[in-house]
PDB file of C-alpha atoms and ligand atoms in Angstrom:
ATOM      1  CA  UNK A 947      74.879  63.329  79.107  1.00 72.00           C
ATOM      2  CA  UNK A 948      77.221  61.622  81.618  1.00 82.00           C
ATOM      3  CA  UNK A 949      80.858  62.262  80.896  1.00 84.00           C
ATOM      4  CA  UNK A 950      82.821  58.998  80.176  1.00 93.00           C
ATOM      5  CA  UNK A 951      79.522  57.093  79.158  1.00 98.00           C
ATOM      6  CA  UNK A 952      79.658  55.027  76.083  1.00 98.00           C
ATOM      7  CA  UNK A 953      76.266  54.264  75.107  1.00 98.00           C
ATOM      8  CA  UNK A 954      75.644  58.465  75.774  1.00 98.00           C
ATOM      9  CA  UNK A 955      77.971  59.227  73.340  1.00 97.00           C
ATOM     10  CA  UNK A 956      76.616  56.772  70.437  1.00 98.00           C
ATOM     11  CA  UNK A 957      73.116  57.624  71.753  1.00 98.00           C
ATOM     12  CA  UNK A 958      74.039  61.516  70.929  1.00 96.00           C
ATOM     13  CA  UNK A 959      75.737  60.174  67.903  1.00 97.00           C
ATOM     14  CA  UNK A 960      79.297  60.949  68.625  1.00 96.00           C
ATOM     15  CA  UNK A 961      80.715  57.586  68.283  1.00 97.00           C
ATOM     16  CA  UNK A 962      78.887  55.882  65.222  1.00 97.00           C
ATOM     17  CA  UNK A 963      76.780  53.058  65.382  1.00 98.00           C
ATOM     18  CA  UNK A 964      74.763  51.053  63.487  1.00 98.00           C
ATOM     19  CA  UNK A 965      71.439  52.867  63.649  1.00 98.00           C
ATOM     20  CA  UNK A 966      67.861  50.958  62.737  1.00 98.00           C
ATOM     21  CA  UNK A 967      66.307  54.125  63.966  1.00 98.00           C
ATOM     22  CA  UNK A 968      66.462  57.542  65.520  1.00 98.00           C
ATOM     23  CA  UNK A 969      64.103  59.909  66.426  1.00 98.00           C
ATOM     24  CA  UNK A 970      64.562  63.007  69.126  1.00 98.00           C
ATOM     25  CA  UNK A 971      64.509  60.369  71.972  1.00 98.00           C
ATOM     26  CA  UNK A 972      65.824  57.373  71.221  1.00 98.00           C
ATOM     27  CA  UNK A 973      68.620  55.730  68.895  1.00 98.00           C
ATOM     28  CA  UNK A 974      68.080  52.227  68.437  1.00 98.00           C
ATOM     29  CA  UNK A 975      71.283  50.290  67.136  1.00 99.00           C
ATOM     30  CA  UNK A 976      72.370  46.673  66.095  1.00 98.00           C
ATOM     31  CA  UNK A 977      74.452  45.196  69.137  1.00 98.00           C
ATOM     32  CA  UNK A 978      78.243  44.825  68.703  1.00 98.00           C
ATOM     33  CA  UNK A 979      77.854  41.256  70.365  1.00 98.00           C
ATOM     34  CA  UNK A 980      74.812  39.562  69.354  1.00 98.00           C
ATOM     35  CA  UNK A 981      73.216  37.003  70.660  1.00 98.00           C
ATOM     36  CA  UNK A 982      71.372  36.428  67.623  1.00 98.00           C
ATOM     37  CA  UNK A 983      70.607  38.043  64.027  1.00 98.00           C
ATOM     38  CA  UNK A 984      69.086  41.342  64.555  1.00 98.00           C
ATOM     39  CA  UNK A 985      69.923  41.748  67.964  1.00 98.00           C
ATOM     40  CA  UNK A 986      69.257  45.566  68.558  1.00 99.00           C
ATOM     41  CA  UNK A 987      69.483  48.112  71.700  1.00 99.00           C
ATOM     42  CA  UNK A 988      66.975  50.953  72.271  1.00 99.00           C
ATOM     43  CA  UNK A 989      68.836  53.860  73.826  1.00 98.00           C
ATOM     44  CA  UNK A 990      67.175  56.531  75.105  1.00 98.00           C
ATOM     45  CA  UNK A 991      69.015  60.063  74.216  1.00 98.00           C
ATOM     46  CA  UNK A 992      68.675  61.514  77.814  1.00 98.00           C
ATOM     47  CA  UNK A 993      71.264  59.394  80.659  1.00 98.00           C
ATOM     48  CA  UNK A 994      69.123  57.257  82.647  1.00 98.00           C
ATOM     49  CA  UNK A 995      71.632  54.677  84.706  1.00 98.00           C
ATOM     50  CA  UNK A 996      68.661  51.801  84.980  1.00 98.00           C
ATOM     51  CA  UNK A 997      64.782  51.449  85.053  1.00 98.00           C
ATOM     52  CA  UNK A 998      64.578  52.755  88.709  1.00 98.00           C
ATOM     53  CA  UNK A 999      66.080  56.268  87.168  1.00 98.00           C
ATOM     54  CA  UNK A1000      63.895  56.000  83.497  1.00 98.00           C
ATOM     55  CA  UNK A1001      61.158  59.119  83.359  1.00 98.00           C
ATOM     56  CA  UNK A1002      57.655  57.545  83.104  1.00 98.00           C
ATOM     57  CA  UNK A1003      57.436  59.524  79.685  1.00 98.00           C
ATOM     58  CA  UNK A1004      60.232  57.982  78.240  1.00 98.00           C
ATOM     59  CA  UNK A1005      59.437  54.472  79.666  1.00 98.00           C
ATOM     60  CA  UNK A1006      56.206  54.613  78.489  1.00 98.00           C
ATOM     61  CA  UNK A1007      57.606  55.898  74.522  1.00 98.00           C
ATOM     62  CA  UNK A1008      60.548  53.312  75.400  1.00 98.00           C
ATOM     63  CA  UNK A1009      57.923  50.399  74.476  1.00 98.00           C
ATOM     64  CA  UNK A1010      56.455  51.673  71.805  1.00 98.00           C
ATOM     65  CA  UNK A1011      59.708  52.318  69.750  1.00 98.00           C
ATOM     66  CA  UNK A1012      60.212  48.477  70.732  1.00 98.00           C
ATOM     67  CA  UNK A1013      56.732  47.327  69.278  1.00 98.00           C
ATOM     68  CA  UNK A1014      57.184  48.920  66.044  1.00 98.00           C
ATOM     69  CA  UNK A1015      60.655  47.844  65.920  1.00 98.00           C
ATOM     70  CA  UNK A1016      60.284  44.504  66.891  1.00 98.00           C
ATOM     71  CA  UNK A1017      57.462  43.764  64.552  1.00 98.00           C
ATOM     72  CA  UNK A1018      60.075  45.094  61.702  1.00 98.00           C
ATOM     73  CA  UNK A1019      62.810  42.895  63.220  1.00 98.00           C
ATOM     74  CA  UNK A1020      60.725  39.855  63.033  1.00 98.00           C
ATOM     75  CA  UNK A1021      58.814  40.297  59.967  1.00 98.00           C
ATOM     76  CA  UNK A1022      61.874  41.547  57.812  1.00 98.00           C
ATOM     77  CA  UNK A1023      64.311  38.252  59.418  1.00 98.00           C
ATOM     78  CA  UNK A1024      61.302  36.043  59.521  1.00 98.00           C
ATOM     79  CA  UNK A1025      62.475  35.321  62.917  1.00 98.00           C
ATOM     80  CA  UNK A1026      60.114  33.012  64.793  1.00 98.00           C
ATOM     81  CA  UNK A1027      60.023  34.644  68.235  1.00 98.00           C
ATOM     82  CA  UNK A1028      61.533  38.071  69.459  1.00 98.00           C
ATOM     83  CA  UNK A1029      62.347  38.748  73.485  1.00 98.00           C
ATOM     84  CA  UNK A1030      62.557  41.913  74.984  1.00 98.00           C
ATOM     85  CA  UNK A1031      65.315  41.937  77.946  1.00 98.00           C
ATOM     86  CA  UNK A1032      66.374  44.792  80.191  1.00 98.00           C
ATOM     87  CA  UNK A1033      68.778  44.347  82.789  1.00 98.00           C
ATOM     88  CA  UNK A1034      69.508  46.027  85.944  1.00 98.00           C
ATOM     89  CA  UNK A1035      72.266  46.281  88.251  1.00 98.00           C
ATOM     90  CA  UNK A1036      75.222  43.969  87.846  1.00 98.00           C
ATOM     91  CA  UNK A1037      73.727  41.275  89.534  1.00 98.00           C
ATOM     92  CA  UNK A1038      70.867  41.181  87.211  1.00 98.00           C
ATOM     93  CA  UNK A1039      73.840  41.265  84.354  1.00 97.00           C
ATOM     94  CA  UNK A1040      73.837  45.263  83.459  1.00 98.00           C
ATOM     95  CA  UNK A1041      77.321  45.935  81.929  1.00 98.00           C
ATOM     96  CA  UNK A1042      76.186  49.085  80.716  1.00 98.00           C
ATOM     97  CA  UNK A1043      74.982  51.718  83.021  1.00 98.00           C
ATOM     98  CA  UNK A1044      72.969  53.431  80.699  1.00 98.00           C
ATOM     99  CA  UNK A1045      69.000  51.973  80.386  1.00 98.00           C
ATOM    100  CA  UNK A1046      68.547  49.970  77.324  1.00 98.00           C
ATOM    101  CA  UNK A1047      66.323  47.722  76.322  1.00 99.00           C
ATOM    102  CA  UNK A1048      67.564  44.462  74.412  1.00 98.00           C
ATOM    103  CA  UNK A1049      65.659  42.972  71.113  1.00 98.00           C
ATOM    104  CA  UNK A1050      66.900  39.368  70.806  1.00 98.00           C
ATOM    105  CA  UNK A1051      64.620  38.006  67.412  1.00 98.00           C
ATOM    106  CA  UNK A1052      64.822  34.422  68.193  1.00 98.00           C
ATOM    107  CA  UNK A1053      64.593  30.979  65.851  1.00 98.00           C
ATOM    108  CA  UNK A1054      63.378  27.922  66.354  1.00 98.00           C
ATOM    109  CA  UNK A1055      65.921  25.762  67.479  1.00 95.00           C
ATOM    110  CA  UNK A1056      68.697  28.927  68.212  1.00 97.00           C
ATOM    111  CA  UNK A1057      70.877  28.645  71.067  1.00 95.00           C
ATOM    112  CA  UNK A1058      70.198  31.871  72.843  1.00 98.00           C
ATOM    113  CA  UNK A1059      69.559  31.762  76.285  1.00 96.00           C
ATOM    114  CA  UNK A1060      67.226  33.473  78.607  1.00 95.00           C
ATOM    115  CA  UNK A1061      66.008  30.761  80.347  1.00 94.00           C
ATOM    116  CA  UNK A1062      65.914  30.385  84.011  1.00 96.00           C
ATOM    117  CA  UNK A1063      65.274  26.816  86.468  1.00 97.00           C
ATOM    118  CA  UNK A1064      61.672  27.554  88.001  1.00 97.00           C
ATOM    119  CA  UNK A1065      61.942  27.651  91.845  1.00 98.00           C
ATOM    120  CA  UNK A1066      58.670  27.038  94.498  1.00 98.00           C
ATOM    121  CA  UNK A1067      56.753  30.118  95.513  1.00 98.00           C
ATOM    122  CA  UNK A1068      56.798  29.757  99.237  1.00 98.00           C
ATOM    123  CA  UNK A1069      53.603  30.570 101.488  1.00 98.00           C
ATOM    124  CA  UNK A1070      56.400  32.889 103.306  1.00 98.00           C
ATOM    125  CA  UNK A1071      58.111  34.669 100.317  1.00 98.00           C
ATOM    126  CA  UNK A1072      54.426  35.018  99.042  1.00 98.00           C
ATOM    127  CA  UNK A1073      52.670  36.886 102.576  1.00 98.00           C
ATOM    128  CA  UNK A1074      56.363  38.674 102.510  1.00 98.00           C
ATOM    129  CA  UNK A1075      55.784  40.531  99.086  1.00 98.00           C
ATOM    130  CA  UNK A1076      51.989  40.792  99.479  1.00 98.00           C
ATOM    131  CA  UNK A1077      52.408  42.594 102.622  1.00 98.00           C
ATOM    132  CA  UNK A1078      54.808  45.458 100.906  1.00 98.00           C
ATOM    133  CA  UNK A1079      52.059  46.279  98.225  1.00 98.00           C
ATOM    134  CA  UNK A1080      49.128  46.189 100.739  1.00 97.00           C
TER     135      UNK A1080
HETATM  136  P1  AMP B 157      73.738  44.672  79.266  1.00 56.32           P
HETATM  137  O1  AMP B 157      74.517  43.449  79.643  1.00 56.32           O
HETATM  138  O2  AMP B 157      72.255  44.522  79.396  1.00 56.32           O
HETATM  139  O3  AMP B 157      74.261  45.909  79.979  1.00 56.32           O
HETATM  140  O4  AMP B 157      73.977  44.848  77.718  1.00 56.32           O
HETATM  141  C1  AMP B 157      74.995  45.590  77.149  1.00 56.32           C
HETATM  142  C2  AMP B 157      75.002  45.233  75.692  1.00 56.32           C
HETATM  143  O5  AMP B 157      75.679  46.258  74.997  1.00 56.32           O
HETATM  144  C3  AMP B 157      75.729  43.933  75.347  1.00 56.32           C
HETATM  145  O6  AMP B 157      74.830  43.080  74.635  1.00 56.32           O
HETATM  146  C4  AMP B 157      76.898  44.378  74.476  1.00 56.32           C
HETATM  147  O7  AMP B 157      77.159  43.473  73.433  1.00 56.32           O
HETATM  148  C5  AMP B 157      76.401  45.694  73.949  1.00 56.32           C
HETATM  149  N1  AMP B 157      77.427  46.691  73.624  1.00 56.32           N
HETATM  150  C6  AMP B 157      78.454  47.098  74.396  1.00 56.32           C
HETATM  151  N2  AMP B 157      79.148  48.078  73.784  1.00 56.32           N
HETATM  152  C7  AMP B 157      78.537  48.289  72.599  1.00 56.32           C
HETATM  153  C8  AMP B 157      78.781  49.166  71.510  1.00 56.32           C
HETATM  154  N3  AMP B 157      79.798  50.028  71.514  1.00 56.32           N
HETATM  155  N4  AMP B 157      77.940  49.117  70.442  1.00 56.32           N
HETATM  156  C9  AMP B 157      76.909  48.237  70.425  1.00 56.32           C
HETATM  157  N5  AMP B 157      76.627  47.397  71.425  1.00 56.32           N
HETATM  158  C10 AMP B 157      77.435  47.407  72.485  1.00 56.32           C
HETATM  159 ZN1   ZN B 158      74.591  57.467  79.359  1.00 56.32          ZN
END
């Protein structure tokens, strides 16, 4: 538990929260600000800040609580699509530092937005990020 975080405190339940589901782990909640109907947040119990500081054990458990909730999400809204998002860092759009992972059912024809412009995959960037897993 980090003092002064918000999504510890609903995680632990000490702020209330609109809970889909809750097990010793994780709380999974309905976002305040949706970006669509159903929009949900898993939240791991334990304070992890981003991925790079998530367990392995709980980001392995992490994606199953978001296949079984997902699949209810989609099937009980009849939603069309569902993404999974999970941001990191600020410049990546992380506002808050506590890992979550982001359901976002989606419609056809919505307006939610998670698109991005494709780029070029240069023979440079490409022998560059080879060479660090080598
Ligand atoms: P991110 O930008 O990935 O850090 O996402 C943070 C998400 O948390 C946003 O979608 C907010 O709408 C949502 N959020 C912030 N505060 C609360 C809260 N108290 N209860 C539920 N969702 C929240
Ligand atoms: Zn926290």
């Amino acid at each position: 538990m980090e003092e002064n975080c918000i999504f510890c405190k609903i995680a632990r339940g000490d702020i209330p929260s609109a809970t889909l589901y809750e097990d010793e782990e994780f709380r999974v909640i309905l976002d305040l600000g949706p970006a669509s109907k159903g929009h949900a947040l898993i939240l791991p119990k334990k304070h992890a800040a981003n991925l790079f500081e998530l367990p392995d054990e709980t980001a392995a458990k992490a994606l199953v609580v978001a296949k079984r909730i997902a699949g209810q999400l989609k099937g009980g809204l009849h939603a069309d699509g569902l993404n999974l998002v999970q941001n990191n860092g600020a410049a990546a759009g992380q506002t808050v530092e506590h890992f979550h992972i982001h359901l976002i059912p989606r419609y056809q024809d919505d307006t939610v937005n998670v698109k991005w412009q494709p780029g070029e995959l240069s023979d440079a960037d490409k022998e560059e990020i080879l060479k660090l897993f080598r």
